[in-house]
Coordinates of C-alpha atoms and ligand atoms in Angstrom, one line a residue:
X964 CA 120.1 155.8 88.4
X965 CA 122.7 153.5 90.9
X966 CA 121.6 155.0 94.4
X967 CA 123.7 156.2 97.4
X968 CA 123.6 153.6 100.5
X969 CA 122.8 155.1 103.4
X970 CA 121.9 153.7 107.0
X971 CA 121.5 149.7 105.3
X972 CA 119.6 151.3 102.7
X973 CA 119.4 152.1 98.8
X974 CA 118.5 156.1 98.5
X975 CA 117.7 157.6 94.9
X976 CA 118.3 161.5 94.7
X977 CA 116.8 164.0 93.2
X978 CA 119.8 164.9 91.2
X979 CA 121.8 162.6 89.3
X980 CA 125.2 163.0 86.8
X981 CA 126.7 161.0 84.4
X982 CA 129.8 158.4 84.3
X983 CA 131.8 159.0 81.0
X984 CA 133.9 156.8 79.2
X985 CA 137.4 159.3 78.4
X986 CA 138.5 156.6 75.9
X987 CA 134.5 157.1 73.8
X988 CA 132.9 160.2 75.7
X989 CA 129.6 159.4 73.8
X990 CA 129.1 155.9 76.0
X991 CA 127.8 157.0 79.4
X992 CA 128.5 154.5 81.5
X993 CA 125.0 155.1 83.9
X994 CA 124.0 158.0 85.7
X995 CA 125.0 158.0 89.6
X996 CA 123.2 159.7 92.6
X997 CA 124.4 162.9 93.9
X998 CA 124.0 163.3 97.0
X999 CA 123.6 166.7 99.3
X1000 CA 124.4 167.7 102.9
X1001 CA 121.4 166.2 103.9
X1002 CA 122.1 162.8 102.9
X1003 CA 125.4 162.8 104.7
X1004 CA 123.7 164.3 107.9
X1005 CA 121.4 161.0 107.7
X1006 CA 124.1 159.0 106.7
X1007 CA 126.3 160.4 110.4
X1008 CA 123.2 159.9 112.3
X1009 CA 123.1 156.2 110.8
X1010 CA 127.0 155.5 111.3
X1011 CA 126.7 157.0 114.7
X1012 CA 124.0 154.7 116.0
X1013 CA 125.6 151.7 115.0
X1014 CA 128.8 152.8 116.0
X1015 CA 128.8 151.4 119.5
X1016 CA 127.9 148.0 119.4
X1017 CA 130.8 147.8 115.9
X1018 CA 133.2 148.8 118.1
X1019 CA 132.9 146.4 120.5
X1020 CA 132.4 143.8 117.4
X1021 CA 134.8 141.3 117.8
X1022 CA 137.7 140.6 115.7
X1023 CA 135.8 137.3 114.2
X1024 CA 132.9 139.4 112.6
X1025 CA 135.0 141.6 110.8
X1026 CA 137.7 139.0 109.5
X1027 CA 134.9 137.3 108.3
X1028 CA 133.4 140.3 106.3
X1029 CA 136.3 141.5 105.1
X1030 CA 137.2 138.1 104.1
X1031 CA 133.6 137.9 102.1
X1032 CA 134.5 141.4 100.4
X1033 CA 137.6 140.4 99.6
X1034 CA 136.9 137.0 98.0
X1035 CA 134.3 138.9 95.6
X1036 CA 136.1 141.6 94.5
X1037 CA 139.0 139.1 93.5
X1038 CA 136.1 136.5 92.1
X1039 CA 135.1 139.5 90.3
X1040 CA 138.6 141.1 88.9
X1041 CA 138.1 140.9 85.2
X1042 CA 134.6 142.3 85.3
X1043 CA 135.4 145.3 87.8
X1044 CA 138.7 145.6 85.9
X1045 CA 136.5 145.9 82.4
X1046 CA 134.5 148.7 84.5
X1047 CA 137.4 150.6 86.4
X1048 CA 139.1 150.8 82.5
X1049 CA 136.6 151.9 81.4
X1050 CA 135.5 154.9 83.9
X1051 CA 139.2 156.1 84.4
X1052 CA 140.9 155.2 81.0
X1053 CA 144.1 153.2 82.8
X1054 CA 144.1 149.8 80.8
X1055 CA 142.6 146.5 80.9
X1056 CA 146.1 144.9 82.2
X1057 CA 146.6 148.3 84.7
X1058 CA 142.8 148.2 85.6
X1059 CA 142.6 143.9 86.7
X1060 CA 145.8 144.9 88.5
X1061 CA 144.4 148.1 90.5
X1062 CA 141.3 145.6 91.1
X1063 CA 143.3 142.4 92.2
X1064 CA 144.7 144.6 94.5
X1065 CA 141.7 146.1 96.0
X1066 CA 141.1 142.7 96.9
X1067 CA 144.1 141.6 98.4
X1068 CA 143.9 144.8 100.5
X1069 CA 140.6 143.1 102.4
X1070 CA 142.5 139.9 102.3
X1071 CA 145.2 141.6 104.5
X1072 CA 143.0 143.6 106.4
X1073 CA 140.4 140.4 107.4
X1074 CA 143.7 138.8 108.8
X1075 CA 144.6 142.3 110.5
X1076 CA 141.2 142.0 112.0
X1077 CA 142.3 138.7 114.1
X1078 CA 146.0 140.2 115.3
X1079 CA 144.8 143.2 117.9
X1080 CA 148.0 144.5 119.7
X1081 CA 147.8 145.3 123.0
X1082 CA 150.7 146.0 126.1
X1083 CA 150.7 145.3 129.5
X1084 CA 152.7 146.1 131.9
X1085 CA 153.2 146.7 135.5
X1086 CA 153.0 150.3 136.3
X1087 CA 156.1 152.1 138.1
X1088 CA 153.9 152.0 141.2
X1089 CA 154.0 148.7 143.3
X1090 CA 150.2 146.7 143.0
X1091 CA 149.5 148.4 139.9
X1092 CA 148.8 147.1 136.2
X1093 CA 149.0 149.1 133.1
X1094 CA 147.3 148.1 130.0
X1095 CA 147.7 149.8 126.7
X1096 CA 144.7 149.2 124.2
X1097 CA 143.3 150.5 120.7
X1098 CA 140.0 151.4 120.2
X1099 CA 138.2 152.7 117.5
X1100 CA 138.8 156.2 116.4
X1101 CA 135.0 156.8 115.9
X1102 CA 133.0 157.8 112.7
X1103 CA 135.2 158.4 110.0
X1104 CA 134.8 160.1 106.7
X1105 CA 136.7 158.7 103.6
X1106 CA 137.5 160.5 100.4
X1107 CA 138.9 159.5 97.5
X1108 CA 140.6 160.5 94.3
X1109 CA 139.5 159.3 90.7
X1110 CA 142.9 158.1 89.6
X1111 CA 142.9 154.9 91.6
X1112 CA 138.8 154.6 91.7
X1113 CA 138.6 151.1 93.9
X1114 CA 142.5 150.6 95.3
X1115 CA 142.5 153.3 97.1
X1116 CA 138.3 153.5 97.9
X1117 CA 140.1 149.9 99.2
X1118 CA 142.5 151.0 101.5
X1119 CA 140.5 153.7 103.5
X1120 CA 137.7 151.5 104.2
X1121 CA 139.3 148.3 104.9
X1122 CA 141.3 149.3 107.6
X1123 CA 138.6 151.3 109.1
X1124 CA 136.4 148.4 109.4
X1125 CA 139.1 145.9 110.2
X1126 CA 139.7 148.4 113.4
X1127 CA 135.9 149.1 114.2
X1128 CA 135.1 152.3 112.9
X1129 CA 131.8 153.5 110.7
X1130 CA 132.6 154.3 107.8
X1131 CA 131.1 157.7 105.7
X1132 CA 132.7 157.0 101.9
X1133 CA 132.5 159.4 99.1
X1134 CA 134.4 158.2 95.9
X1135 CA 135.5 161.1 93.3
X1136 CA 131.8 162.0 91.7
X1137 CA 134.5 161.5 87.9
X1138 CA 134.5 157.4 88.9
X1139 CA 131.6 156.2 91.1
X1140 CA 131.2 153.4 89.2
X1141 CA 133.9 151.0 90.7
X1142 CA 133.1 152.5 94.3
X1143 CA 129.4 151.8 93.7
X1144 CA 130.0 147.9 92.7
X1145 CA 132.4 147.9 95.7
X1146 CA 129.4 149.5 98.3
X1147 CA 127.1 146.7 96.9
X1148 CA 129.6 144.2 97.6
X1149 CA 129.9 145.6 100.7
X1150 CA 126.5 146.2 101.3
X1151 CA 126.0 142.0 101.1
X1152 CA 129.0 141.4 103.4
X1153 CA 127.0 141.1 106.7
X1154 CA 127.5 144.1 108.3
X1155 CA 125.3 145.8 110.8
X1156 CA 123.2 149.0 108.9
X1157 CA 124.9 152.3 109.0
X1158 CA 128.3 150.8 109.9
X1159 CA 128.7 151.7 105.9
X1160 CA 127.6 154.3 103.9
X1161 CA 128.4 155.6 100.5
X1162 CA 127.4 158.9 99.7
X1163 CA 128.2 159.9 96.1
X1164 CA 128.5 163.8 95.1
X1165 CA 130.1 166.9 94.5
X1166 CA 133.3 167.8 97.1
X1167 CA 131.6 171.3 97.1
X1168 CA 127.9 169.5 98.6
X1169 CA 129.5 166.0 99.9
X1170 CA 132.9 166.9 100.7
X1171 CA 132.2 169.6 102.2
X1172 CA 129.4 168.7 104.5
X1173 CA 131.8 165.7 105.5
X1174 CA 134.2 167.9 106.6
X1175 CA 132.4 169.9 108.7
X1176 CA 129.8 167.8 110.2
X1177 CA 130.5 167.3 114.1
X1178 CA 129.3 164.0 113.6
X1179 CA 132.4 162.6 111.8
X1180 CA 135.5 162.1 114.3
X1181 CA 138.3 161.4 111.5
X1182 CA 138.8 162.3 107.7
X1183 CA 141.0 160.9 105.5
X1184 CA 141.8 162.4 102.4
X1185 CA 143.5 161.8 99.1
X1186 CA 143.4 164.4 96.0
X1187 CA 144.4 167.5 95.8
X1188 CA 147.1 169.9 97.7
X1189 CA 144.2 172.8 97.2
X1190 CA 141.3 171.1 98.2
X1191 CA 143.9 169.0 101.3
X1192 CA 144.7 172.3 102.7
X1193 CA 141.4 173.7 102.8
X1194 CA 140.2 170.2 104.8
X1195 CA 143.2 170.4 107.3
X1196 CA 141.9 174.1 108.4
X1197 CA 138.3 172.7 109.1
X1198 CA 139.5 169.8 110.9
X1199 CA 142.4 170.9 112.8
X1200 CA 139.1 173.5 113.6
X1201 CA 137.2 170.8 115.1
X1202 CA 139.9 168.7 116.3
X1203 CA 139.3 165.4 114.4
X1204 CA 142.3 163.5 113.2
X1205 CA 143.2 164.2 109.6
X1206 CA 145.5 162.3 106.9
X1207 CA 146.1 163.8 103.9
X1208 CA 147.9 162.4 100.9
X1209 CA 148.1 164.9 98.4
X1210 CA 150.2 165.9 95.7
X1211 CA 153.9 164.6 94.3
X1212 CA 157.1 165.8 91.9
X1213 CA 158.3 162.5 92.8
X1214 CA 162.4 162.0 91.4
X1215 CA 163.9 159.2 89.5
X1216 CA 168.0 159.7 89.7
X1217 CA 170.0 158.0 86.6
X1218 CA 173.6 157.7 87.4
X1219 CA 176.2 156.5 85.2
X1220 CA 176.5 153.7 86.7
X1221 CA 173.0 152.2 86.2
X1222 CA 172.0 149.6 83.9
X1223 CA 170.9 151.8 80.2
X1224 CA 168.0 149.1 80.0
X1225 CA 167.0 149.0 83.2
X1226 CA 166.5 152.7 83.6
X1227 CA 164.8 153.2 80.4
X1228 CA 162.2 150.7 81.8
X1229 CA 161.5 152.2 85.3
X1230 CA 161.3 155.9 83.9
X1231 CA 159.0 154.7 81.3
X1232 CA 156.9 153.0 83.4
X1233 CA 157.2 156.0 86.1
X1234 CA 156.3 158.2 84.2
X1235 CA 153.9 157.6 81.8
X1236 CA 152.3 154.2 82.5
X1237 CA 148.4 154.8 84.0
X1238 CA 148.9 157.9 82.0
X1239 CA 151.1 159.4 83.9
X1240 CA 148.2 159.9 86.6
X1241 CA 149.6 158.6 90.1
X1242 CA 150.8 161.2 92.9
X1243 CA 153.8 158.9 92.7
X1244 CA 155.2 159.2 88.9
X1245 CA 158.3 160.3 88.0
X1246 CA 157.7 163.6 86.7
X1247 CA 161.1 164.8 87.1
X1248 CA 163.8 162.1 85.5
X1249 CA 167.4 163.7 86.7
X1250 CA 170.4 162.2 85.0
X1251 CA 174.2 162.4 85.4
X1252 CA 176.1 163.5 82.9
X1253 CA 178.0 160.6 81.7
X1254 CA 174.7 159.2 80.8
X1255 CA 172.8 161.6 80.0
X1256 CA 173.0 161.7 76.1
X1257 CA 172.5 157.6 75.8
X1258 CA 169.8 157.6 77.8
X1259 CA 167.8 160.1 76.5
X1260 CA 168.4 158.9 72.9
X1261 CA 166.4 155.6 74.4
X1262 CA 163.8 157.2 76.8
X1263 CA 162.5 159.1 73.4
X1264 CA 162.7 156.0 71.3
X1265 CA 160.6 154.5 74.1
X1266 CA 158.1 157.5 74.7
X1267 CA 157.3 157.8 70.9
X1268 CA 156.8 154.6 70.7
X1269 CA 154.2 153.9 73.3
X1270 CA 150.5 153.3 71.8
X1271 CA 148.0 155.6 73.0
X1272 CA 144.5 154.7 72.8
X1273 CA 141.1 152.7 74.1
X1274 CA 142.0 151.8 77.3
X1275 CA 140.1 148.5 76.6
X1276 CA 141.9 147.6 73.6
X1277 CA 144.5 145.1 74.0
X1278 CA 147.3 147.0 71.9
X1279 CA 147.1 150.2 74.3
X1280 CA 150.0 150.8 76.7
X1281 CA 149.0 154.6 77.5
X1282 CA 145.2 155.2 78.0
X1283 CA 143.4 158.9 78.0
X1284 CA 143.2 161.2 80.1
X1285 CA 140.9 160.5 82.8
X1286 CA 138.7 164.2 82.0
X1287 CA 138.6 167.4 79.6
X1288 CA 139.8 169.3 82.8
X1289 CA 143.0 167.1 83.3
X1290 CA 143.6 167.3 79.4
X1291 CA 143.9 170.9 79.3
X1292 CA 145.4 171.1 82.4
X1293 CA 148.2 169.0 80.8
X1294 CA 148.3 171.1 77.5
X1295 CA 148.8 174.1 79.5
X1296 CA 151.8 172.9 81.3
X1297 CA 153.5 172.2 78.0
X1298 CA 152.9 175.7 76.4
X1299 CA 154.1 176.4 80.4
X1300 CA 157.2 174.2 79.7
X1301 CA 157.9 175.5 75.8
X1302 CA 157.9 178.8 77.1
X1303 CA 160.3 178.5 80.0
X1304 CA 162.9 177.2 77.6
X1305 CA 162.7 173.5 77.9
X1306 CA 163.1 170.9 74.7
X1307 CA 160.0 169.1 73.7
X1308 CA 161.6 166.2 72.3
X1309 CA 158.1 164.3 72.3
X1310 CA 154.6 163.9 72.4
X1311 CA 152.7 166.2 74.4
X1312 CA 149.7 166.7 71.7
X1313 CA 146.3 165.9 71.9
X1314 CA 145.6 163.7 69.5
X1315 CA 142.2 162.1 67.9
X1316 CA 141.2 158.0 68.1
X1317 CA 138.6 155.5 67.0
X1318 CA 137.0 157.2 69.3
X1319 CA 136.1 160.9 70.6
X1320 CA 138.2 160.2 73.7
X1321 CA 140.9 162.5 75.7
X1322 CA 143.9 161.2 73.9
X1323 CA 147.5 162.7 74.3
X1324 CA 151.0 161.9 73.4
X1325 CA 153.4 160.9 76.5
X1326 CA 155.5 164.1 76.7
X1327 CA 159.6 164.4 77.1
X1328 CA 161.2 167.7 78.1
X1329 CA 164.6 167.7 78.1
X1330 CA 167.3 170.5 79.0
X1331 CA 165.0 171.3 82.0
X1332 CA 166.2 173.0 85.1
X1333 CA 164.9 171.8 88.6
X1334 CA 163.2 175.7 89.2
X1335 CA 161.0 175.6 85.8
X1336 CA 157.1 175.4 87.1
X1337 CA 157.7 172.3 85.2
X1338 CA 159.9 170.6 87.9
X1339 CA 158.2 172.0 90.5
X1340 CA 154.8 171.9 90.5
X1341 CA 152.8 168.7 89.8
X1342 CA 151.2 168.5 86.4
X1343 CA 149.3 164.7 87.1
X1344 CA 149.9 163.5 83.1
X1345 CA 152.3 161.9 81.2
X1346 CA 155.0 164.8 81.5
X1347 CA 158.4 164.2 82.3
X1348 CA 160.4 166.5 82.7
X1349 CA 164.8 165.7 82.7
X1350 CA 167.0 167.6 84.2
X1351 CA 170.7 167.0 83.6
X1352 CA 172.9 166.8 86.7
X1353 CA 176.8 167.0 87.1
X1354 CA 177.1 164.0 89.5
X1355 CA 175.5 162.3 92.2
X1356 CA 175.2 165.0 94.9
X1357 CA 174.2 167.5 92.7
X1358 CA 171.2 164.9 91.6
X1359 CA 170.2 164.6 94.9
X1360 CA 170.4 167.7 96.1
X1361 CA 167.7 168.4 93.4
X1362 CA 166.2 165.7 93.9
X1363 CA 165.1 167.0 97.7
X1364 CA 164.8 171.0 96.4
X1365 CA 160.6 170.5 96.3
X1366 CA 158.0 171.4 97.9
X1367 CA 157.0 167.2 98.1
X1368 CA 158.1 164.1 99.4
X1369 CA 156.2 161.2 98.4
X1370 CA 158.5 158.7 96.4
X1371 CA 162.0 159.4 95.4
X1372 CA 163.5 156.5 92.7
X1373 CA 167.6 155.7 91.9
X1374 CA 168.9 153.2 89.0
X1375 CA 171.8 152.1 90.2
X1376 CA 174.7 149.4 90.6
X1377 CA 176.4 151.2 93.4
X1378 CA 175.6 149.9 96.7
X1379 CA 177.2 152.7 97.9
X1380 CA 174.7 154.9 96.3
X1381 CA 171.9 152.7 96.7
X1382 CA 172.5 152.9 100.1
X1383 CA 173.2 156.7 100.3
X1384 CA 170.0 157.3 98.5
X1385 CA 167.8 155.5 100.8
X1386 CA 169.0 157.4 103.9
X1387 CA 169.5 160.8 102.2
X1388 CA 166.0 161.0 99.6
X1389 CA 163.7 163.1 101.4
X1390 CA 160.4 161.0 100.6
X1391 CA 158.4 158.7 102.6
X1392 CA 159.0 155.7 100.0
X1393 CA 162.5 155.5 98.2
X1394 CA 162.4 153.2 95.6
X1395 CA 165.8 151.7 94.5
X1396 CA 165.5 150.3 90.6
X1397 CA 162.4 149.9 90.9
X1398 CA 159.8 152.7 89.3
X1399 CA 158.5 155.7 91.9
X1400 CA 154.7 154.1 91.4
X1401 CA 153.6 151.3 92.1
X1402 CA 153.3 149.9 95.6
X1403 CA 153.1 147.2 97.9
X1404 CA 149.7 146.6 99.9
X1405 CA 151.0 145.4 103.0
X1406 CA 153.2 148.5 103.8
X1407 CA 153.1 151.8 105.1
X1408 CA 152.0 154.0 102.2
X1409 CA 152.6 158.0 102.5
X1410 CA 155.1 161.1 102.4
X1411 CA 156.8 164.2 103.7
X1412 CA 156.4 167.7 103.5
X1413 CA 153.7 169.1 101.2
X1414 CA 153.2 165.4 100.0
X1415 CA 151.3 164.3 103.2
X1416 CA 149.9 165.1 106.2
X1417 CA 149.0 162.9 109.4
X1418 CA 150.2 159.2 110.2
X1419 CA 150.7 156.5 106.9
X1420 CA 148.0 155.0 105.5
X1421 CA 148.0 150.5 105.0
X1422 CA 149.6 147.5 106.4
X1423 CA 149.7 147.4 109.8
X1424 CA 150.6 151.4 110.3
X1425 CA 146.5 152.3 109.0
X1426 CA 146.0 151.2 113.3
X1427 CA 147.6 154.6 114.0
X1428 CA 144.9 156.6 111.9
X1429 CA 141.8 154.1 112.4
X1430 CA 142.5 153.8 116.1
X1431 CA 143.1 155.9 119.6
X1432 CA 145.0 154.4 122.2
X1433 CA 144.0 153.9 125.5
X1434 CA 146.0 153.3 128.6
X1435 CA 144.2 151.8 132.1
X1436 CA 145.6 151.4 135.3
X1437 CA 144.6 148.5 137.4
X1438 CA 144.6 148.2 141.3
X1439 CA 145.6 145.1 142.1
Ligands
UN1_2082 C1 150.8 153.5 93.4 O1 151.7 154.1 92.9 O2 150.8 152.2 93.4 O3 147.0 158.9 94.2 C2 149.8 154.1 94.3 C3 148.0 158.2 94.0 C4 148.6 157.5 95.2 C5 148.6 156.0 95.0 C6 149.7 155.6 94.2 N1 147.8 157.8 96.4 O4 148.5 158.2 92.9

């Protein structure tokens, strides 16, 4: 059984559950810990007595640990890659990728480390100074999704020890097995006991106890809208700080003017590449009318033609489905879709492989409208649903009618549109021919309305999340 790590320390549990292959569900990858409320009481009383003397670490000792983490993971890339493909079913290619980044994401954050920001300033009153400082925000509790299993892990705890917090991590109990490798990498990076802890487990036991434990100062969340909502209530109950990044029904706008090619390409890769399984995919593909017919004609071509299977074998482009739950989850929508009147031109069928693994068929609906459930809610699979538009402003005045606001996407020559796009596209990341997934490291990451909740997480805007400000006044 791989342990949790609490307090500096391997802890075994008296419950354990498996790690599952969705490409070969018979190979068990190990069996992983599962911790209780208990263990992440112990593991807050451990954060909370290191906390202290980590805050007032200085910006040396963490650069150089978060350089040491870094360099390992990357060292490391085709291994953890092999392992992260293999416990989430993105590919090999998709899976070194998600990995190299992880790394790059200490890389950034050890150099963050050595650039504290301060102000000073005199004060309106005569012989007085003001300084303006960050300090740690405290004990923070980190959970994270299973779709990205060691990027995102990545960018919640990298910034929170760059900035001097202690850090309470539980990964998504579907994929410990990247986060486990990262908390031993972790655990040999020199860090005081108890400023990390990894406490693997159900959100109902772990999650939950997390939450609500008036140990922990700050939660950061990424996953669901349900379970989001739910941790915003307990927080905003307590009054700890609270970022959410939740769901998406993230648009990709075709205009007539775009490039065919070009298009085809980003709404293939939006959509359906990491099987379709990012809160930034282009579920909904809206297209104008003058090139509507052309590039649907291509986008199914493309879609059919995509090879579904082993995410470790080299001729995949679309992996499984990372669970059962997710695969029927994604069935359902299309008897959901079929029956609101939209075209399956595509996929969207569970098929069989070498393997016993969660296989499915990358899905096109065409002749959608923006209201189906459909276009509306977020199905998190290879789905895409197009929705034919009239002409620019009626595309993006669909674009904007949901309930989210992560990533909005436009293929385009126009700079006029380009350019309209970017300041009209209700979305905290506008992405102009370029797919709605897929993003930079050393940026701020996060959305609008029911997308997210609280300050951006990465790059230099994770100091507003990981930190509290203070301001002192000196008599001079
Ligand atoms: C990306 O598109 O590169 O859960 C990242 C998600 C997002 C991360 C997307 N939080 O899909």
């Amino acid at each position: 059984m791989r342990p949790n790590y609490v307090g500096g320390a391997w802890v075994a549990a008296q419950q354990s559950a498996p790690n599952i292959n969705p490409s070969d569900i018979k190979d068990v990858i190990d069996e992983y810990a599962s911790g209780d409320a208990a263990l992440v009481d112990q593991a807050v009383q451990a954060a909370r007595a290191a906390f202290s003397a980590w805050a007032r670490s200085g910006p040396q000792v963490r650069a150089d640990a978060l350089d040491i983490i870094g360099s390992e993971i990357l060292a490391r890339r085709a291994e953890l890659g092999d392992l992260l493909a293999r416990e989430e079913g993105k590919t090999l290619p998709e899976a070194i990728g998600e990995v190299t980044r992880a790394g790059h994401i200490f890389k950034f954050f050890s150099g963050e480390a050595l650039r504290p920001h301060g102000e000073l300033m005199p004060s309106v009153r005569p012989g007085v100074q003001v300084e303006i400082t960050r300090e740690a925000a405290g004990v923070v509790g980190l959970i994270a999704p299973w779709n990205f299993p060691i990027a995102i892990p990545a960018w919640k705890i990298a910034p929170a020890l760059c900035h001097g917090n202690c850090v309470i991590f539980k990964p998504a109990d579907l994929v410990p097995g990247s986060s486990w490798v990262l908390a031993d990498i972790i655990s040999r990076a020199g860090l005081p006991d108890g400023v990390f802890n990894l406490v693997i487990g159900p959100g109902s036991l772990v999650g939950n106890a997390m939450v609500n434990h008036p140990g922990i100062d700050a939660i950061s969340f990424t996953g669901s809208v349900s379970t989001g909502e739910r941790i915003a209530r307990a927080a905003i109950e307590r009054r700890v700080k609270v970022q959410l990044e939740m769901g998406g029904k993230n648009p990709l706008v075709i205009v007539d003017d775009a490039s065919l090619e070009q298009a085809v390409e980003v709404a293939i890769q939006g959509s359906f590449y990491s099987t379709g399984q990012r809160c930034t995919a282009s579920s909904r593909v809206i297209v104008t009318a003058g090139i509507h017919d052309a590039f649907m004609r291509r986008f199914t071509e493309r879609a059919k033609a995509l090879v579904v299977g082993d995410a470790r074998d080299k001729a995949t482009q679309i992996g499984p489905v990372a669970s059962e739950a997710q695969l029927d989850q994604n069935l359902r929508y299309i008897e959901i879709g079929k029956s609101e009147g939209a075209k399956l031109l595509c996929g969207g069928e569970r098929i069989s492989g070498k393997t016993d693994g969660y296989y499915f068929t990358p899905a096109v609906f065409a002749e959608c409208s923006n209201s189906m459930r459909i276009s509306q809610e977020e199905i998190f699979g290879p789905v895409a649903s197009v929705i034919r538009a009239a002409n620019y402003d009626e595309a993006l005045a669909m674009a904007n009618d949901t309930p989210f606001g992560l990533s909005a996407g436009i293929c385009t020559t126009s700079l006029k549109l380009a350019t309209d796009f970017k300041r009209n596209a209700q979305a905290g990341m506008v992405m102009v021919n370029v797919p709605t997934a897929g993003v930079d490291y050393h940026v701020p990451f996060g959305g609008r309305k029911g997308s997210s909740y609280g300050t951006r997480e990465q790059g230099r805007y994770a100091a507003e999340f990981f930190t509290t400000v203070k301001t002192a006044y000196t008599g001079l």
